[in-house]
Amino acid sequence: MKMENRQSRGFLGNLMATVRVRAKWIAGLFLVFSGLAYGWRDNWFSRAPSNQTANLVTFQVAPRDLPITIIERGHLESQNNLQVFCDVDDYRSDGISGTSIIWIIPNGSSVSKGDLICELDESGIQSFLDEQILDTEEAKSAFIQAQANLKNQDIENQTSMEKAELDVKLAELELDMFRDPNTGSHKLALEAIERLIEDLNNEILAAEMNLKLARNDNVGIESLFKLGYAGKSELDRSVLSLLKAEGDYAAKLNKLNTQMASFEKLNKFERQMQELQLAGKVRTCTQNLKQVQLTNEAKMAQMQGILATRTEQLAKEEERLKRLERQLANCKIYAPQDGMVAYAPPASSRDAEIAEGTAVRLRQHIFSIPNLRQMQVETSIHESSLDRIQPGLKVNVTVDAFADRSYTGTVKSVAVLPERSYYSDTQKYKTVITIDEDVYQLKPGMTAVSEVKVDYLPNVNAVPIQAVVQRAGQNWLYVTQGNQVERRRVALGISNDQYVVVNKGVETGELVVLNPASLIDESDAGDDSPISEDDALETLVASTDEPAAIN
């Protein structure tokens, strides 16, 4: 019982939110039912024959399929409404903030994707673009020069490095060659001096023999000269030969002493000096190799830094060039999709209406291009119905401007937070309903009625909502039995905008009164007077959780 009444209260709360939409329709339906009651007695509606039931309009309770819907009014908008903004910065120094519109397509025009719809003044951008082209070419030239310098430095580094490495190897080989005990340069130099000393010893022996011969020859000549057998000239030649032999012998001895001294110097002093010099040369070449390596790294880093700078400068110049080229291209605005051009309203009082000659700022909204083939409805759902609305529910959509048409839609989204209102405490949540088919002739802003299909109850007993009378939280129906009318307390279930399910209190085939106002005594109006059509659904929401027993 509690669950049934909670369902009744929750859903009837939704009806309270939607009843004003259907108030006139319900009133018309009531009149139709009244007319049918007099015309079709044996059909669903009938009048009782007695005086008590003569003016009553009745409805026969019978099982029926009851679609449960929530009806809300809203307005149409495009599912795909692309906004077009100004993507051109202000490059002119004319004191005007923004870029002037040279030409724009008339508001409300239908366009196809790719159509030219607006042109902005490009003269200011063109002058900047010309200067930027020159700056970019200069940056490109500096970049190419930096690349060439880097390659040259790399080759120069390789050459200097190879030379330094070669010097180290040659110095090391020269030192090894000097130190080699068998074929080293020092060893060969000593052996050469030794051979000279040997040769000199042989030469000294020969000179000594020549000296002896010369002396003997001189002694003989002197003897002969004294005896008169030799002349003065022969004696002089003998003396000269002796002097030559003595000089040659003395020279050979001196030369031998010199070679012996050279041998001692080479073996003792020059060997150490040359070894130190060669070892120092190796160290010098090794240090020079390290110095060349560090110098090469520094030069290479410098060239790479210059190239990086030139690359960054070129990239920035090219970026500026591309930006200016994009800005120039953005001066012509094309339709991003098929649709209708809708000028953007001024965002503030200082903004002018969109028109030719108007200056627009960067990122200013110029117009929108809604796709008129794919539309959706933006509406609001009362908080009492929020738990029954969820994305994916099917919706029947009608448009006031084309009442003869209906469209199938789907609930797309329901807002998490309610809409803010300064005029009402009623909480409503923005809901978007997409129309699932392509539409024609519909325009944004048209009024649309959305009938959300939240449930479907097959084969239930339901009565029109105008038959229900509620007082003090109790629900009543007037049931005719023959010539008598009985007031019964009933338990109501879920309802839509026309019918409410009766869970207990009436049976199939019974007749309930549709105009209970005629049965309520005016003196008892304070307790049992029927509710008005405008307040019918709101009154039903006031049902208590624990109704009294049903008569």
Coordinates of C-alpha atoms in Angstrom, one line a residue:
M1 CA 0.0 0.0 0.0
K2 CA 2.8 2.4 0.8
M3 CA 4.6 1.7 -2.5
E4 CA 1.4 2.3 -4.4
N5 CA 0.8 5.6 -2.8
R6 CA 4.4 6.7 -3.2
Q7 CA 4.1 5.9 -6.9
S8 CA 0.9 7.8 -7.1
R9 CA 2.3 10.8 -5.3
G10 CA 5.6 10.8 -7.3
F11 CA 4.0 10.5 -10.7
L12 CA 1.1 12.8 -9.9
G13 CA 3.6 15.3 -8.8
N14 CA 4.9 15.2 -12.3
L15 CA 1.4 15.8 -13.6
M16 CA 1.1 18.9 -11.3
A17 CA 4.1 20.3 -13.2
T18 CA 2.6 19.6 -16.6
V19 CA -1.2 20.1 -16.1
R20 CA -1.1 23.8 -17.1
V21 CA 0.2 22.7 -20.4
R22 CA -2.8 20.5 -20.9
A23 CA -5.4 22.5 -19.0
K24 CA -7.2 23.9 -22.0
W25 CA -6.9 20.5 -23.7
I26 CA -8.5 18.7 -20.7
A27 CA -11.3 21.3 -20.5
G28 CA -12.0 20.6 -24.2
L29 CA -11.9 16.9 -23.6
F30 CA -14.3 17.3 -20.7
L31 CA -16.8 19.1 -23.0
V32 CA -16.3 16.4 -25.6
F33 CA -17.0 13.7 -23.0
S34 CA -20.1 15.6 -22.0
G35 CA -21.4 15.7 -25.5
L36 CA -20.7 12.1 -26.1
A37 CA -22.6 11.2 -22.9
Y38 CA -25.8 12.5 -24.5
G39 CA -25.1 11.2 -28.0
W40 CA -23.7 7.7 -27.3
R41 CA -25.5 6.3 -24.2
D42 CA -24.6 2.7 -24.9
N43 CA -20.9 3.4 -25.6
W44 CA -18.2 4.1 -22.9
F45 CA -20.2 7.0 -21.5
S46 CA -23.9 6.9 -20.3
R47 CA -26.4 8.9 -18.3
A48 CA -28.4 7.4 -15.5
P49 CA -32.2 7.3 -16.2
S50 CA -33.4 8.5 -12.8
N51 CA -33.7 12.1 -11.6
Q52 CA -30.7 11.7 -9.4
T53 CA -28.4 10.6 -12.3
A54 CA -30.1 12.5 -15.1
N55 CA -27.4 15.2 -15.4
L56 CA -24.4 13.0 -14.7
V57 CA -21.7 12.1 -17.2
T58 CA -20.4 8.6 -16.5
F59 CA -17.4 6.6 -17.6
Q60 CA -17.4 2.8 -17.6
V61 CA -14.3 1.2 -16.0
A62 CA -12.7 -1.2 -18.3
P63 CA -9.1 -2.6 -18.6
R64 CA -7.0 -0.5 -21.0
D65 CA -3.4 -0.1 -21.9
L66 CA -2.1 3.1 -20.3
P67 CA 1.0 4.8 -21.7
I68 CA 2.7 6.8 -19.0
T69 CA 4.2 10.0 -20.4
I70 CA 5.6 13.3 -19.2
I71 CA 4.8 16.3 -21.3
E72 CA 7.0 19.4 -21.3
R73 CA 7.3 22.4 -23.5
G74 CA 10.6 23.7 -24.8
H75 CA 12.2 25.3 -27.8
L76 CA 14.0 23.9 -30.8
E77 CA 17.8 24.2 -31.4
S78 CA 20.2 22.6 -33.7
Q79 CA 22.0 19.4 -32.5
N80 CA 25.1 20.6 -34.3
N81 CA 25.3 24.4 -33.9
L82 CA 28.9 25.5 -34.9
Q83 CA 30.0 28.9 -33.7
V84 CA 32.2 30.9 -35.9
F85 CA 34.7 33.2 -34.2
C86 CA 37.1 35.9 -35.4
D87 CA 40.6 34.3 -35.7
V88 CA 42.3 37.5 -36.9
D89 CA 44.3 39.7 -34.6
D90 CA 44.4 43.5 -34.9
Y91 CA 47.5 44.4 -36.9
R92 CA 46.4 47.9 -37.9
S93 CA 47.6 51.0 -36.1
D94 CA 44.6 53.1 -37.0
G95 CA 43.2 53.4 -33.5
I96 CA 40.3 51.0 -34.2
S97 CA 40.1 48.0 -31.9
G98 CA 39.7 44.9 -34.1
T99 CA 39.5 44.1 -37.8
S100 CA 36.8 45.6 -40.0
I101 CA 34.3 43.4 -41.8
I102 CA 34.5 44.2 -45.6
W103 CA 31.7 41.8 -46.6
I104 CA 29.3 39.4 -44.8
I105 CA 26.5 37.2 -46.0
P106 CA 23.0 38.4 -45.0
N107 CA 21.7 37.1 -41.7
G108 CA 19.5 34.0 -42.0
S109 CA 21.0 32.9 -45.3
S110 CA 21.2 29.2 -46.1
V111 CA 24.7 28.1 -46.9
S112 CA 26.5 24.9 -47.8
K113 CA 29.8 23.7 -46.4
G114 CA 32.7 25.6 -47.9
D115 CA 30.7 28.7 -49.0
L116 CA 32.4 32.1 -48.4
I117 CA 30.3 33.8 -45.7
C118 CA 32.5 36.7 -44.5
E119 CA 35.6 38.7 -45.5
L120 CA 37.8 40.8 -43.1
D121 CA 40.2 43.6 -43.9
E122 CA 43.5 42.0 -44.7
S123 CA 45.6 45.1 -45.7
G124 CA 47.2 45.5 -42.3
I125 CA 48.2 41.8 -42.2
Q126 CA 49.7 41.9 -45.7
S127 CA 52.2 44.6 -44.9
F128 CA 53.4 42.6 -41.8
L129 CA 53.5 39.5 -44.0
D130 CA 55.8 41.1 -46.6
E131 CA 58.3 42.2 -43.9
Q132 CA 58.2 38.8 -42.3
I133 CA 59.0 37.1 -45.6
L134 CA 62.3 39.1 -45.7
D135 CA 63.1 38.4 -42.0
T136 CA 62.5 34.7 -42.6
E137 CA 64.8 34.6 -45.6
E138 CA 67.6 36.3 -43.6
A139 CA 67.1 33.8 -40.8
K140 CA 67.3 30.9 -43.3
S141 CA 70.5 32.3 -44.8
A142 CA 72.1 32.6 -41.3
F143 CA 70.9 29.0 -40.6
I144 CA 72.5 27.6 -43.7
Q145 CA 75.8 29.5 -42.9
A146 CA 75.8 28.0 -39.4
Q147 CA 75.3 24.6 -40.8
A148 CA 78.2 25.0 -43.2
N149 CA 80.4 26.4 -40.3
L150 CA 79.6 23.4 -38.2
K151 CA 80.6 21.0 -41.0
N152 CA 83.8 22.9 -41.6
Q153 CA 84.6 22.8 -37.9
D154 CA 84.0 19.1 -37.8
I155 CA 86.4 18.5 -40.7
E156 CA 89.0 20.9 -39.1
N157 CA 88.6 19.1 -35.8
Q158 CA 89.2 15.7 -37.4
T159 CA 92.3 17.0 -39.2
S160 CA 93.9 18.6 -36.1
M161 CA 93.0 15.6 -34.0
E162 CA 94.6 13.2 -36.5
K163 CA 97.7 15.4 -36.7
A164 CA 98.0 15.5 -32.9
E165 CA 97.6 11.8 -32.6
L166 CA 100.2 11.3 -35.3
D167 CA 102.7 13.5 -33.5
V168 CA 102.2 11.4 -30.3
K169 CA 102.8 8.2 -32.2
L170 CA 105.9 9.6 -34.0
A171 CA 107.3 10.9 -30.7
E172 CA 106.8 7.5 -29.0
L173 CA 108.4 5.7 -32.0
E174 CA 111.4 8.1 -31.9
L175 CA 111.8 7.4 -28.2
D176 CA 111.5 3.7 -28.7
M177 CA 114.0 3.8 -31.6
F178 CA 116.5 5.7 -29.5
R179 CA 116.1 3.2 -26.6
D180 CA 116.3 0.0 -28.6
P181 CA 119.4 -1.9 -27.4
N182 CA 120.1 -3.7 -30.7
T183 CA 119.1 -1.3 -33.5
G184 CA 118.4 1.9 -31.6
S185 CA 119.7 5.2 -32.9
H186 CA 121.9 5.6 -29.9
K187 CA 123.4 2.1 -30.3
L188 CA 124.0 2.8 -34.0
A189 CA 125.7 6.1 -33.2
L190 CA 128.1 4.4 -30.7
E191 CA 128.9 1.6 -33.2
A192 CA 129.7 4.2 -35.8
I193 CA 132.1 6.0 -33.5
E194 CA 133.6 2.7 -32.6
R195 CA 134.2 1.8 -36.2
L196 CA 135.9 5.2 -36.7
I197 CA 138.1 4.5 -33.7
E198 CA 139.1 1.2 -35.2
D199 CA 139.8 2.8 -38.5
L200 CA 141.9 5.5 -36.9
N201 CA 143.9 2.9 -35.0
N202 CA 144.7 1.2 -38.2
E203 CA 145.5 4.5 -39.8
I204 CA 147.8 5.4 -36.8
L205 CA 149.7 2.1 -37.2
A206 CA 150.2 2.9 -40.8
A207 CA 151.2 6.5 -40.0
E208 CA 153.6 5.1 -37.4
M209 CA 155.2 2.8 -39.9
N210 CA 155.4 5.6 -42.4
L211 CA 157.0 7.8 -39.8
K212 CA 159.6 5.1 -39.0
L213 CA 160.4 4.7 -42.8
A214 CA 160.7 8.4 -43.1
R215 CA 163.0 8.6 -40.2
N216 CA 165.2 5.8 -41.5
D217 CA 165.1 7.3 -44.9
N218 CA 166.2 10.7 -43.5
V219 CA 169.0 9.1 -41.5
G220 CA 170.3 7.4 -44.7
I221 CA 170.1 10.5 -46.8
E222 CA 171.9 12.5 -44.2
S223 CA 174.7 9.9 -44.1
L224 CA 175.0 9.9 -47.9
F225 CA 174.9 13.7 -47.9
K226 CA 177.7 13.8 -45.5
L227 CA 179.7 11.4 -47.6
G228 CA 178.9 13.4 -50.6
Y229 CA 176.9 10.8 -52.4
A230 CA 173.5 12.7 -52.0
G231 CA 172.7 16.2 -52.9
K232 CA 171.2 19.0 -50.9
S233 CA 167.8 18.5 -52.6
E234 CA 167.6 14.9 -51.7
L235 CA 168.3 15.8 -48.1
D236 CA 165.6 18.4 -48.2
R237 CA 163.1 16.0 -49.7
S238 CA 163.9 13.5 -47.0
V239 CA 163.4 16.1 -44.3
L240 CA 160.1 17.1 -45.8
S241 CA 158.9 13.5 -46.0
L242 CA 159.8 13.0 -42.4
L243 CA 157.9 16.1 -41.3
K244 CA 154.8 14.9 -43.3
A245 CA 155.0 11.5 -41.7
E246 CA 155.3 13.1 -38.2
G247 CA 152.4 15.5 -38.9
D248 CA 150.2 12.7 -40.3
Y249 CA 151.0 10.5 -37.3
A250 CA 150.2 13.3 -34.9
A251 CA 146.9 14.1 -36.7
K252 CA 145.8 10.5 -36.6
L253 CA 146.5 10.5 -32.8
N254 CA 144.5 13.7 -32.3
K255 CA 141.6 12.4 -34.4
L256 CA 141.6 9.2 -32.3
N257 CA 141.5 11.2 -29.1
T258 CA 138.6 13.3 -30.5
Q259 CA 136.6 10.2 -31.5
M260 CA 137.3 8.7 -28.1
A261 CA 136.0 11.9 -26.4
S262 CA 133.0 11.9 -28.7
F263 CA 132.3 8.3 -27.8
E264 CA 132.4 9.0 -24.1
K265 CA 130.2 12.1 -24.5
L266 CA 127.6 10.3 -26.6
N267 CA 127.5 7.3 -24.3
K268 CA 127.4 9.3 -21.1
F269 CA 125.9 12.7 -21.6
E270 CA 124.2 12.9 -25.0
R271 CA 122.4 9.7 -24.4
Q272 CA 120.7 11.0 -21.3
M273 CA 120.0 14.4 -22.9
Q274 CA 118.5 12.8 -26.1
E275 CA 116.4 10.4 -24.0
L276 CA 115.1 13.2 -21.9
Q277 CA 114.3 15.3 -25.0
L278 CA 112.5 12.5 -26.7
A279 CA 110.5 11.6 -23.6
G280 CA 109.6 15.3 -23.2
K281 CA 108.5 15.4 -26.8
V282 CA 106.2 12.4 -26.1
R283 CA 104.7 14.2 -23.1
T284 CA 104.4 17.4 -25.1
C285 CA 102.6 15.7 -28.0
T286 CA 100.3 13.9 -25.5
Q287 CA 99.4 17.2 -23.8
N288 CA 99.0 18.8 -27.2
L289 CA 96.6 16.0 -28.2
K290 CA 94.5 16.7 -25.1
Q291 CA 94.6 20.4 -25.8
V292 CA 93.5 19.8 -29.4
Q293 CA 90.7 17.6 -28.2
L294 CA 89.4 20.2 -25.7
T295 CA 89.8 23.0 -28.3
N296 CA 87.9 20.9 -30.8
E297 CA 85.1 20.3 -28.3
A298 CA 84.9 23.9 -27.4
K299 CA 84.8 25.0 -31.1
M300 CA 82.3 22.3 -31.9
A301 CA 80.1 23.4 -29.0
Q302 CA 80.4 27.0 -30.1
M303 CA 79.4 26.1 -33.7
Q304 CA 76.6 23.9 -32.4
G305 CA 75.4 26.7 -30.1
I306 CA 75.4 29.1 -33.0
L307 CA 73.5 26.6 -35.2
A308 CA 71.0 26.0 -32.4
T309 CA 70.5 29.7 -32.1
R310 CA 70.1 30.1 -35.9
T311 CA 67.7 27.1 -35.9
E312 CA 65.6 28.6 -33.1
Q313 CA 65.6 32.0 -34.8
L314 CA 64.6 30.4 -38.1
A315 CA 61.8 28.4 -36.4
K316 CA 60.5 31.6 -34.7
E317 CA 60.6 33.5 -38.0
E318 CA 58.9 30.7 -39.8
E319 CA 56.3 30.4 -37.1
R320 CA 55.6 34.1 -37.3
L321 CA 55.3 33.7 -41.1
K322 CA 52.9 30.8 -40.9
R323 CA 50.9 32.7 -38.3
L324 CA 50.6 35.7 -40.5
E325 CA 49.7 33.4 -43.5
R326 CA 47.0 31.8 -41.3
Q327 CA 45.8 35.2 -40.3
L328 CA 45.7 36.3 -43.9
A329 CA 43.8 33.1 -44.8
N330 CA 41.5 33.6 -41.8
C331 CA 40.4 37.0 -43.3
K332 CA 38.1 34.8 -45.5
I333 CA 35.7 32.8 -43.5
Y334 CA 33.9 29.8 -45.0
A335 CA 30.9 27.9 -43.8
P336 CA 32.1 24.9 -41.6
Q337 CA 28.9 22.9 -42.4
D338 CA 25.5 23.1 -44.2
G339 CA 23.0 25.3 -42.3
M340 CA 21.8 28.8 -41.8
V341 CA 23.8 31.9 -40.9
A342 CA 22.8 33.4 -37.6
Y343 CA 24.5 36.6 -36.5
A344 CA 25.8 36.6 -32.9
P345 CA 24.1 39.2 -30.7
P346 CA 26.4 41.9 -29.1
A347 CA 28.1 40.4 -26.0
S348 CA 28.0 43.7 -24.2
S349 CA 26.7 47.3 -24.6
R350 CA 30.1 48.4 -26.1
D351 CA 29.8 45.8 -28.9
A352 CA 28.3 46.9 -32.2
E353 CA 25.8 44.8 -34.2
I354 CA 27.4 42.5 -36.7
A355 CA 27.4 44.2 -40.1
E356 CA 29.7 45.3 -42.9
G357 CA 32.2 47.9 -41.5
T358 CA 31.9 46.7 -38.0
A359 CA 35.3 45.9 -36.3
V360 CA 35.5 42.5 -34.7
R361 CA 38.1 41.5 -32.0
L362 CA 40.1 38.3 -31.9
R363 CA 38.0 35.4 -30.6
Q364 CA 34.8 37.4 -30.9
H365 CA 31.7 35.4 -31.8
I366 CA 30.6 36.5 -35.2
F367 CA 27.8 34.1 -36.1
S368 CA 26.7 30.5 -35.7
I369 CA 25.9 27.9 -38.4
P370 CA 23.2 25.6 -37.0
N371 CA 22.5 22.4 -39.0
L372 CA 18.7 22.7 -39.6
R373 CA 18.4 19.0 -40.7
Q374 CA 19.3 17.7 -37.2
M375 CA 17.4 19.5 -34.5
Q376 CA 16.9 18.9 -30.7
V377 CA 14.6 20.2 -28.1
E378 CA 15.8 22.0 -25.0
T379 CA 13.2 21.8 -22.2
S380 CA 13.0 21.6 -18.4
I381 CA 11.9 18.7 -16.2
H382 CA 10.2 19.2 -12.9
E383 CA 12.0 17.8 -9.9
S384 CA 9.0 15.5 -9.1
S385 CA 9.6 13.7 -12.4
L386 CA 13.4 13.7 -12.4
D387 CA 13.7 10.2 -11.1
R388 CA 11.8 8.9 -14.1
I389 CA 13.7 10.6 -16.8
Q390 CA 16.9 9.1 -18.0
P391 CA 18.9 9.2 -21.2
G392 CA 17.7 6.8 -23.9
L393 CA 13.9 7.2 -23.3
K394 CA 11.9 7.6 -26.4
V395 CA 10.0 10.9 -26.9
N396 CA 7.2 12.0 -29.2
V397 CA 7.9 15.6 -30.4
T398 CA 5.4 18.0 -31.9
V399 CA 6.0 21.6 -33.0
D400 CA 3.4 24.3 -32.6
A401 CA 4.2 25.8 -36.0
F402 CA 3.5 22.4 -37.7
A403 CA 0.8 20.8 -35.6
D404 CA 0.1 18.1 -38.2
R405 CA 3.6 16.6 -37.9
S406 CA 5.2 14.6 -35.1
Y407 CA 8.8 13.4 -34.7
T408 CA 10.5 10.6 -32.8
G409 CA 13.1 11.7 -30.3
T410 CA 15.4 10.4 -27.6
V411 CA 16.4 11.9 -24.3
K412 CA 20.0 12.8 -24.7
S413 CA 20.9 14.3 -21.3
V414 CA 19.5 15.5 -18.0
A415 CA 21.3 18.2 -16.1
V416 CA 22.8 17.3 -12.7
L417 CA 22.0 20.7 -11.2
P418 CA 18.7 22.6 -11.4
E419 CA 18.3 25.8 -13.3
R420 CA 18.6 29.0 -11.3
S421 CA 15.4 31.1 -11.1
Y422 CA 14.8 34.3 -9.2
Y423 CA 11.0 34.1 -9.7
S424 CA 10.1 30.6 -8.6
D425 CA 11.2 28.1 -5.9
T426 CA 10.3 25.2 -8.2
Q427 CA 13.3 23.3 -9.2
K428 CA 13.6 22.3 -12.8
Y429 CA 16.4 20.5 -14.6
K430 CA 17.5 21.3 -18.1
T431 CA 16.9 18.3 -20.4
V432 CA 18.0 17.9 -24.0
I433 CA 15.9 15.7 -26.4
T434 CA 17.3 14.9 -29.8
I435 CA 15.1 14.4 -32.8
D436 CA 16.1 11.1 -34.4
E437 CA 15.3 11.9 -38.0
D438 CA 16.2 14.6 -40.5
V439 CA 13.7 17.5 -40.4
Y440 CA 12.7 20.2 -42.8
Q441 CA 11.4 23.8 -42.4
L442 CA 12.0 23.8 -38.7
K443 CA 13.8 26.8 -37.3
P444 CA 15.7 27.3 -34.0
G445 CA 13.6 28.9 -31.3
M446 CA 10.3 27.3 -32.4
T447 CA 8.1 26.0 -29.6
A448 CA 8.0 22.2 -29.3
V449 CA 6.1 19.9 -27.0
S450 CA 7.9 16.8 -25.9
E451 CA 6.0 13.7 -24.7
V452 CA 8.5 11.5 -22.9
K453 CA 7.4 7.8 -22.8
V454 CA 8.5 6.7 -19.3
D455 CA 6.4 3.6 -18.9
Y456 CA 3.6 1.5 -20.4
L457 CA 1.0 -0.3 -18.3
P458 CA -1.0 -3.0 -20.1
N459 CA -4.5 -4.0 -19.1
V460 CA -5.2 -1.8 -16.1
N461 CA -8.3 -0.2 -14.7
A462 CA -8.0 3.6 -15.1
V463 CA -10.4 6.5 -14.9
P464 CA -10.2 10.0 -16.2
I465 CA -8.5 12.3 -13.7
Q466 CA -11.5 14.7 -13.6
A467 CA -13.5 12.0 -12.0
V468 CA -11.4 12.0 -8.8
V469 CA -12.3 14.1 -5.8
Q470 CA -9.8 14.6 -3.1
R471 CA -10.4 16.0 0.4
A472 CA -8.1 15.9 3.4
G473 CA -5.7 13.6 1.7
Q474 CA -8.3 11.1 0.7
N475 CA -9.3 10.1 -2.9
W476 CA -12.9 9.6 -3.8
L477 CA -14.9 8.4 -6.9
Y478 CA -18.7 8.6 -7.4
V479 CA -20.0 5.3 -8.7
T480 CA -23.5 4.8 -10.1
Q481 CA -25.4 1.7 -9.1
G482 CA -28.8 1.6 -10.8
N483 CA -30.5 4.9 -9.8
Q484 CA -28.2 5.5 -6.9
V485 CA -24.8 7.2 -6.7
E486 CA -22.3 5.9 -4.1
R487 CA -19.2 7.8 -3.0
R488 CA -16.3 5.4 -2.6
R489 CA -12.8 5.9 -1.3
V490 CA -10.2 4.5 -3.7
A491 CA -6.5 3.7 -3.8
L492 CA -4.9 5.4 -6.8
G493 CA -1.8 4.3 -8.7
I494 CA 0.3 5.8 -11.4
S495 CA -1.3 8.2 -13.9
N496 CA -0.6 10.2 -17.0
D497 CA -2.1 13.6 -18.1
Q498 CA -5.5 12.0 -18.9
Y499 CA -6.0 8.8 -16.8
V500 CA -5.1 7.6 -13.3
V501 CA -4.9 3.9 -12.3
V502 CA -7.4 2.7 -9.7
N503 CA -5.8 0.0 -7.7
K504 CA -8.7 -0.5 -5.3
G505 CA -12.3 0.7 -4.9
V506 CA -14.0 0.1 -8.2
E507 CA -14.4 -2.9 -10.4
T508 CA -14.4 -3.5 -14.1
G509 CA -17.7 -2.6 -15.7
E510 CA -18.8 0.0 -13.0
L511 CA -19.7 3.5 -14.0
V512 CA -17.9 6.4 -12.4
V513 CA -19.1 10.0 -12.5
L514 CA -17.0 12.4 -14.6
N515 CA -18.8 15.6 -13.3
P516 CA -18.8 15.0 -9.6
A517 CA -19.4 18.7 -8.9
S518 CA -23.1 18.3 -9.6
L519 CA -23.3 15.7 -6.7
I520 CA -21.7 17.7 -4.0
D521 CA -24.0 19.7 -1.8
E522 CA -23.2 23.4 -1.9
S523 CA -23.5 23.5 1.9
D524 CA -20.8 20.8 2.1
A525 CA -18.6 22.6 -0.4
G526 CA -16.0 23.1 2.3
D527 CA -15.4 19.4 2.6
D528 CA -16.5 17.7 -0.6
S529 CA -16.5 20.3 -3.4
P530 CA -14.7 18.9 -6.4
I531 CA -11.4 20.4 -7.3
S532 CA -10.9 22.6 -10.4
E533 CA -9.3 21.3 -13.5
D534 CA -6.3 23.5 -13.0
D535 CA -5.8 22.1 -9.5
A536 CA -6.8 18.5 -10.1
L537 CA -3.4 17.1 -10.4
E538 CA -1.9 19.2 -7.6
T539 CA -4.6 18.0 -5.3
L540 CA -3.9 14.4 -6.1
V541 CA -0.3 14.9 -5.2
A542 CA -1.4 15.5 -1.6
S543 CA -2.3 11.8 -1.0
T544 CA -1.2 10.4 2.3
D545 CA 1.1 7.4 2.6
E546 CA -1.4 5.4 4.7
P547 CA -5.0 5.9 3.3
A548 CA -8.0 4.6 5.3
A549 CA -9.7 1.4 4.5
I550 CA -11.6 1.3 1.2
N551 CA -15.4 1.1 1.5

